[in-house]
C-alpha cells in the first residue's frame, strides 16, 4: 500500500483524496487544511484524518468543533508521497517541508515548471517521473492538450498545432472571480502560457496557443487545429481517438451541444460532483481539410487532472508501469462514458 497525504484540500485536493481512497493499492494518511470551513467538516465526516496546515490556527479548528489528527509536518512524515494541491505559488513555499522529510511530492499546474524535476502527463511521459522527488502534474488545459496530441503525434506525426483556448472565468465556487459580462483576450499577447506549458511535456512540438476568458464556470473549450505529417481520413482519426481511455468522443445522437449538457450528463450518470475526468471531443467536429485536423474539445478544469495525480503517485514510487497504472486508476475511478 502506498501511503498518500494531501496538503491543500480545495477543488483539486478533495477530488484527489477521494480518488486515492478508491485505489486498491493506496491509503489516505489524511488531508491538511489551513482553516476550518465546510470542506474541513466534510473531510472529517468522510473519515479522512484532518491535519492543521498552520500550527498557530489549531485553536480555530477547536473553536469550530472540528477534530484534528495533527499538524502538516506529521502528515508529511507519515506519507510515502504527498500531493500538494495548494493555491498557485504555495506549493513552491512547501517544497522545503517535503524535502526535509525526504518525501516525494506532486505539485499542481499552478506552480512553475522549474520548481520540479519533471512535468507529468500519464499518457505522454509517465516514465520520466519514475523515482523523481518533485513532479508537477500539468494544468487542466495542458493535460487536455497532451492527451489529444500524444496519440496524434505517434500515429501521424504533428507538424504544427494551433489552439485557441476559450477559458472559464472561474470555478463554480470562486465567487471572487465574477461575474463578468465580457469576452477577454487573455492574455492579449501571444502565445498564452499553454503552448510553452505543453512543451514541458513535448519539448519538440511546434505549438501556438491563444487564450480567451469568458463569463462561464462549467468547463474550458478548445478550438484545435493540428497540421499532420501524414494525413489520415476522418474515420481513422475518430477510431484512433475513440480507442483512448481518457478521451470521450461525443456521438451526434447524444445531442450534447455544450458544457451545460455535458455537466448534466455527468450528473445523470452518477459522476461524483458531476466530474468529467475525460477530454470531451465532439465527434462531428473532427474534420480533415488538406493536411489539417480540426476539432472542438471541452475540458472539465476541476477534475481532468485527478486521474493524472493518481498515476503520478505510482510513477514516483515505481510500483507500476504506465499501462498498468492507467488501467488501475481507470478501473478504480470508473473512467469511461
Ligand atoms: P483551491 O483554492 O480550490 O484549493 C486550495 C486549497 O489549499 C484551499 O482549501 C486553501 O485554503 C488551501 N491552502 C492555502 N494555503 C495553504 C497552505 N499553506 N497549506 C495547506 N493548504 C493551503 O485551489 P485549486 O483550484 O484546488 O488549485 C490548486 C492547484 O491546482 C493550483 O496550482 C491550481 O493552479 C491547480 N489547478 C486548478 C484547477 C482548477 O481549475 N481549479 C485545475 C487544474 C489545476
Short mmCIF file of N, CA and C in Angstrom, two decimals, residues 108-202:
data_model
loop_
_atom_site.label_atom_id
_atom_site.label_comp_id
_atom_site.label_asym_id
_atom_site.label_seq_id
_atom_site.Cartn_x
_atom_site.Cartn_y
_atom_site.Cartn_z
N UNK A 108 0.83 20.94 -8.44
CA UNK A 108 -0.19 21.12 -9.48
C UNK A 108 0.26 22.13 -10.52
N UNK A 109 -0.59 22.29 -11.53
CA UNK A 109 -0.23 23.10 -12.70
C UNK A 109 -0.01 24.57 -12.43
N UNK A 110 -0.47 25.08 -11.28
CA UNK A 110 -0.26 26.49 -10.98
C UNK A 110 1.18 26.81 -10.58
N UNK A 111 1.97 25.77 -10.31
CA UNK A 111 3.38 26.00 -9.95
C UNK A 111 4.22 26.13 -11.22
N UNK A 112 5.36 26.81 -11.09
CA UNK A 112 6.26 26.95 -12.24
C UNK A 112 6.92 25.62 -12.57
N UNK A 113 7.15 25.42 -13.86
CA UNK A 113 7.78 24.16 -14.30
C UNK A 113 9.18 23.99 -13.71
N UNK A 114 9.88 25.12 -13.46
CA UNK A 114 11.26 24.95 -12.98
C UNK A 114 11.35 24.64 -11.48
N UNK A 115 10.19 24.53 -10.82
CA UNK A 115 10.18 24.09 -9.41
C UNK A 115 10.53 22.60 -9.29
N UNK A 116 10.26 21.85 -10.36
CA UNK A 116 10.25 20.39 -10.26
C UNK A 116 11.27 19.72 -11.19
N UNK A 117 11.44 18.40 -10.97
CA UNK A 117 12.31 17.62 -11.86
C UNK A 117 11.58 17.30 -13.16
N UNK A 118 10.27 17.08 -13.07
CA UNK A 118 9.51 16.59 -14.23
C UNK A 118 8.10 17.18 -14.22
N UNK A 119 7.64 17.63 -15.41
CA UNK A 119 6.21 17.94 -15.59
C UNK A 119 5.57 16.70 -16.19
N UNK A 120 4.36 16.35 -15.72
CA UNK A 120 3.83 15.00 -15.92
C UNK A 120 2.47 14.96 -16.60
N UNK A 121 2.36 14.05 -17.57
CA UNK A 121 1.05 13.62 -18.08
C UNK A 121 1.15 12.12 -18.33
N UNK A 122 0.25 11.34 -17.75
CA UNK A 122 0.39 9.88 -17.75
C UNK A 122 0.47 9.32 -19.17
N UNK A 123 -0.35 9.82 -20.09
CA UNK A 123 -0.40 9.28 -21.45
C UNK A 123 0.87 9.60 -22.23
N UNK A 124 1.56 10.70 -21.82
CA UNK A 124 2.64 11.21 -22.67
C UNK A 124 4.04 10.92 -22.14
N UNK A 125 4.26 11.02 -20.84
CA UNK A 125 5.65 10.87 -20.34
C UNK A 125 5.72 10.26 -18.94
N UNK A 126 4.90 9.25 -18.69
CA UNK A 126 4.84 8.58 -17.38
C UNK A 126 6.23 8.21 -16.87
N UNK A 127 7.04 7.58 -17.75
CA UNK A 127 8.32 7.03 -17.30
C UNK A 127 9.27 8.11 -16.78
N UNK A 128 9.13 9.32 -17.27
CA UNK A 128 10.04 10.40 -16.87
C UNK A 128 9.93 10.68 -15.37
N UNK A 129 8.80 10.33 -14.76
CA UNK A 129 8.60 10.64 -13.33
C UNK A 129 9.05 9.51 -12.40
N UNK A 130 9.46 8.38 -12.98
CA UNK A 130 9.85 7.25 -12.12
C UNK A 130 11.01 7.65 -11.22
N UNK A 131 10.80 7.53 -9.94
CA UNK A 131 11.85 7.83 -8.97
C UNK A 131 12.09 9.32 -8.73
N UNK A 132 11.34 10.20 -9.38
CA UNK A 132 11.57 11.64 -9.19
C UNK A 132 11.06 12.09 -7.82
N UNK A 133 11.67 13.13 -7.27
CA UNK A 133 11.26 13.64 -5.95
C UNK A 133 10.21 14.74 -6.05
N UNK A 134 10.28 15.54 -7.13
CA UNK A 134 9.37 16.67 -7.26
C UNK A 134 8.78 16.66 -8.66
N UNK A 135 7.48 16.43 -8.74
CA UNK A 135 6.81 16.26 -10.02
C UNK A 135 5.62 17.21 -10.09
N UNK A 136 5.44 17.85 -11.24
CA UNK A 136 4.29 18.75 -11.41
C UNK A 136 3.29 18.09 -12.35
N UNK A 137 2.09 17.86 -11.86
CA UNK A 137 1.01 17.38 -12.73
C UNK A 137 0.51 18.63 -13.46
N UNK A 138 0.65 18.64 -14.79
CA UNK A 138 0.39 19.88 -15.52
C UNK A 138 -1.07 20.29 -15.42
N UNK A 139 -1.36 21.51 -15.80
CA UNK A 139 -2.68 22.11 -15.59
C UNK A 139 -3.77 21.35 -16.34
N UNK A 140 -5.00 21.73 -16.06
CA UNK A 140 -6.15 21.09 -16.72
C UNK A 140 -6.05 21.24 -18.24
N UNK A 141 -5.73 22.43 -18.73
CA UNK A 141 -5.67 22.65 -20.17
C UNK A 141 -4.50 21.90 -20.80
N UNK A 142 -3.34 21.93 -20.14
CA UNK A 142 -2.18 21.22 -20.69
C UNK A 142 -2.41 19.72 -20.67
N UNK A 143 -3.08 19.23 -19.63
CA UNK A 143 -3.45 17.81 -19.58
C UNK A 143 -4.34 17.47 -20.77
N UNK A 144 -5.36 18.30 -21.00
CA UNK A 144 -6.30 18.05 -22.10
C UNK A 144 -5.59 18.06 -23.45
N UNK A 145 -4.68 18.99 -23.64
CA UNK A 145 -3.97 19.06 -24.92
C UNK A 145 -3.00 17.89 -25.07
N UNK A 146 -2.31 17.53 -24.00
CA UNK A 146 -1.34 16.43 -24.08
C UNK A 146 -2.03 15.11 -24.42
N UNK A 147 -3.18 14.88 -23.80
CA UNK A 147 -3.90 13.63 -24.08
C UNK A 147 -4.34 13.53 -25.54
N UNK A 148 -4.66 14.66 -26.13
CA UNK A 148 -5.09 14.66 -27.53
C UNK A 148 -3.89 14.58 -28.48
N UNK A 149 -2.83 15.31 -28.14
CA UNK A 149 -1.68 15.38 -29.05
C UNK A 149 -0.86 14.09 -29.03
N UNK A 150 -0.80 13.39 -27.90
CA UNK A 150 0.04 12.19 -27.80
C UNK A 150 -0.34 11.14 -28.85
N UNK A 151 -1.61 10.74 -28.96
CA UNK A 151 -1.93 9.74 -29.98
C UNK A 151 -1.77 10.28 -31.41
N UNK A 152 -2.06 11.57 -31.61
CA UNK A 152 -1.90 12.14 -32.96
C UNK A 152 -0.43 12.13 -33.36
N UNK A 153 0.43 12.49 -32.41
CA UNK A 153 1.88 12.52 -32.68
C UNK A 153 2.38 11.11 -33.02
N UNK A 154 1.97 10.11 -32.21
CA UNK A 154 2.53 8.78 -32.50
C UNK A 154 1.90 8.14 -33.73
N UNK A 155 0.65 8.44 -34.05
CA UNK A 155 0.03 7.80 -35.22
C UNK A 155 0.38 8.51 -36.52
N UNK A 156 0.42 9.83 -36.53
CA UNK A 156 0.56 10.56 -37.80
C UNK A 156 1.73 11.54 -37.83
N UNK A 157 2.28 11.90 -36.66
CA UNK A 157 3.28 12.97 -36.60
C UNK A 157 2.58 14.33 -36.63
N UNK A 158 3.02 15.22 -35.76
CA UNK A 158 2.41 16.56 -35.71
C UNK A 158 3.42 17.57 -36.25
N UNK A 159 3.03 18.26 -37.32
CA UNK A 159 3.93 19.29 -37.86
C UNK A 159 3.77 20.58 -37.06
N UNK A 160 2.52 20.91 -36.77
CA UNK A 160 2.27 22.16 -36.03
C UNK A 160 0.88 22.09 -35.39
N UNK A 161 0.78 22.57 -34.17
CA UNK A 161 -0.53 22.64 -33.52
C UNK A 161 -0.87 24.10 -33.23
N UNK A 162 -2.11 24.47 -33.49
CA UNK A 162 -2.59 25.82 -33.16
C UNK A 162 -3.90 25.65 -32.39
N UNK A 163 -3.95 26.24 -31.21
CA UNK A 163 -5.12 26.02 -30.35
C UNK A 163 -5.59 27.35 -29.77
N UNK A 164 -6.89 27.59 -29.87
CA UNK A 164 -7.49 28.72 -29.15
C UNK A 164 -8.25 28.15 -27.96
N UNK A 165 -7.88 28.64 -26.78
CA UNK A 165 -8.50 28.12 -25.56
C UNK A 165 -9.51 29.14 -25.05
N UNK A 166 -10.77 28.75 -25.05
CA UNK A 166 -11.83 29.61 -24.51
C UNK A 166 -12.01 29.16 -23.06
N UNK A 167 -11.56 30.01 -22.16
CA UNK A 167 -11.38 29.57 -20.76
C UNK A 167 -12.50 30.09 -19.87
N UNK A 168 -12.93 29.22 -18.98
CA UNK A 168 -13.95 29.64 -17.99
C UNK A 168 -13.34 30.74 -17.11
N UNK A 169 -14.17 31.72 -16.74
CA UNK A 169 -13.66 32.82 -15.93
C UNK A 169 -13.23 32.39 -14.54
N UNK A 170 -13.92 31.40 -13.97
CA UNK A 170 -13.59 30.90 -12.63
C UNK A 170 -14.30 29.59 -12.40
N UNK A 171 -13.92 28.88 -11.33
CA UNK A 171 -14.64 27.65 -10.96
C UNK A 171 -15.95 28.06 -10.30
N UNK A 172 -16.93 27.13 -10.23
CA UNK A 172 -18.23 27.50 -9.64
C UNK A 172 -18.12 28.09 -8.24
N UNK A 173 -17.17 27.63 -7.44
CA UNK A 173 -17.04 28.14 -6.07
C UNK A 173 -16.23 29.42 -5.95
N UNK A 174 -15.65 29.87 -7.05
CA UNK A 174 -14.77 31.06 -6.98
C UNK A 174 -15.57 32.34 -7.17
N UNK A 175 -16.34 32.69 -6.15
CA UNK A 175 -17.21 33.86 -6.25
C UNK A 175 -16.41 35.14 -6.45
N UNK A 176 -15.19 35.16 -5.99
CA UNK A 176 -14.35 36.36 -6.13
C UNK A 176 -13.97 36.67 -7.56
N UNK A 177 -14.16 35.74 -8.48
CA UNK A 177 -13.74 35.95 -9.85
C UNK A 177 -14.85 36.48 -10.77
N UNK A 178 -16.00 36.76 -10.25
CA UNK A 178 -17.02 37.18 -11.19
C UNK A 178 -18.26 37.67 -10.48
N UNK A 179 -19.38 37.83 -11.17
CA UNK A 179 -19.47 37.56 -12.61
C UNK A 179 -18.92 38.73 -13.44
N UNK A 180 -18.39 38.39 -14.60
CA UNK A 180 -18.02 39.43 -15.55
C UNK A 180 -18.85 39.22 -16.80
N UNK A 181 -19.32 40.31 -17.41
CA UNK A 181 -20.05 40.18 -18.66
C UNK A 181 -19.13 40.67 -19.77
N UNK A 182 -18.20 39.82 -20.15
CA UNK A 182 -17.22 40.27 -21.13
C UNK A 182 -16.54 39.07 -21.78
N UNK A 183 -15.83 39.33 -22.85
CA UNK A 183 -15.03 38.31 -23.52
C UNK A 183 -13.64 38.91 -23.64
N UNK A 184 -12.68 38.32 -22.93
CA UNK A 184 -11.36 38.93 -22.82
C UNK A 184 -10.31 38.14 -23.58
N UNK A 185 -9.60 38.77 -24.53
CA UNK A 185 -8.38 38.12 -24.99
C UNK A 185 -7.48 38.01 -23.76
N UNK A 186 -7.06 36.81 -23.38
CA UNK A 186 -6.35 36.67 -22.11
C UNK A 186 -5.33 35.53 -22.17
N UNK A 187 -4.05 35.86 -22.32
CA UNK A 187 -3.52 37.21 -22.41
C UNK A 187 -3.72 37.77 -23.83
N UNK A 188 -3.61 39.08 -23.95
CA UNK A 188 -3.82 39.70 -25.27
C UNK A 188 -2.60 39.46 -26.17
N UNK A 189 -1.47 39.14 -25.56
CA UNK A 189 -0.26 38.83 -26.32
C UNK A 189 -0.18 37.34 -26.61
N UNK A 190 0.58 36.98 -27.63
CA UNK A 190 0.78 35.57 -27.99
C UNK A 190 2.19 35.13 -27.60
N UNK A 191 2.42 33.88 -27.28
CA UNK A 191 1.41 32.87 -27.06
C UNK A 191 0.87 32.98 -25.64
N UNK A 192 -0.28 32.34 -25.39
CA UNK A 192 -0.71 32.18 -24.00
C UNK A 192 0.27 31.20 -23.35
N UNK A 193 0.24 31.08 -22.03
CA UNK A 193 1.23 30.22 -21.37
C UNK A 193 1.04 28.74 -21.71
N UNK A 194 -0.11 28.40 -22.33
CA UNK A 194 -0.42 26.98 -22.53
C UNK A 194 0.53 26.28 -23.49
N UNK A 195 0.89 26.99 -24.60
CA UNK A 195 1.80 26.38 -25.57
C UNK A 195 3.14 26.02 -24.93
N UNK A 196 3.82 27.00 -24.30
CA UNK A 196 5.07 26.66 -23.61
C UNK A 196 4.87 25.57 -22.54
N UNK A 197 3.69 25.55 -21.91
CA UNK A 197 3.45 24.51 -20.90
C UNK A 197 3.36 23.13 -21.57
N UNK A 198 2.71 23.06 -22.74
CA UNK A 198 2.66 21.78 -23.45
C UNK A 198 4.09 21.35 -23.82
N UNK A 199 4.97 22.32 -24.08
CA UNK A 199 6.36 21.98 -24.41
C UNK A 199 7.12 21.39 -23.22
N UNK A 200 6.61 21.54 -21.99
CA UNK A 200 7.27 20.86 -20.87
C UNK A 200 7.01 19.34 -20.94
N UNK A 201 5.99 18.96 -21.70
CA UNK A 201 5.68 17.54 -21.90
C UNK A 201 6.23 17.06 -23.25
N UNK A 202 6.04 17.87 -24.29
CA UNK A 202 6.54 17.55 -25.64
C UNK A 202 7.53 18.67 -26.05
#
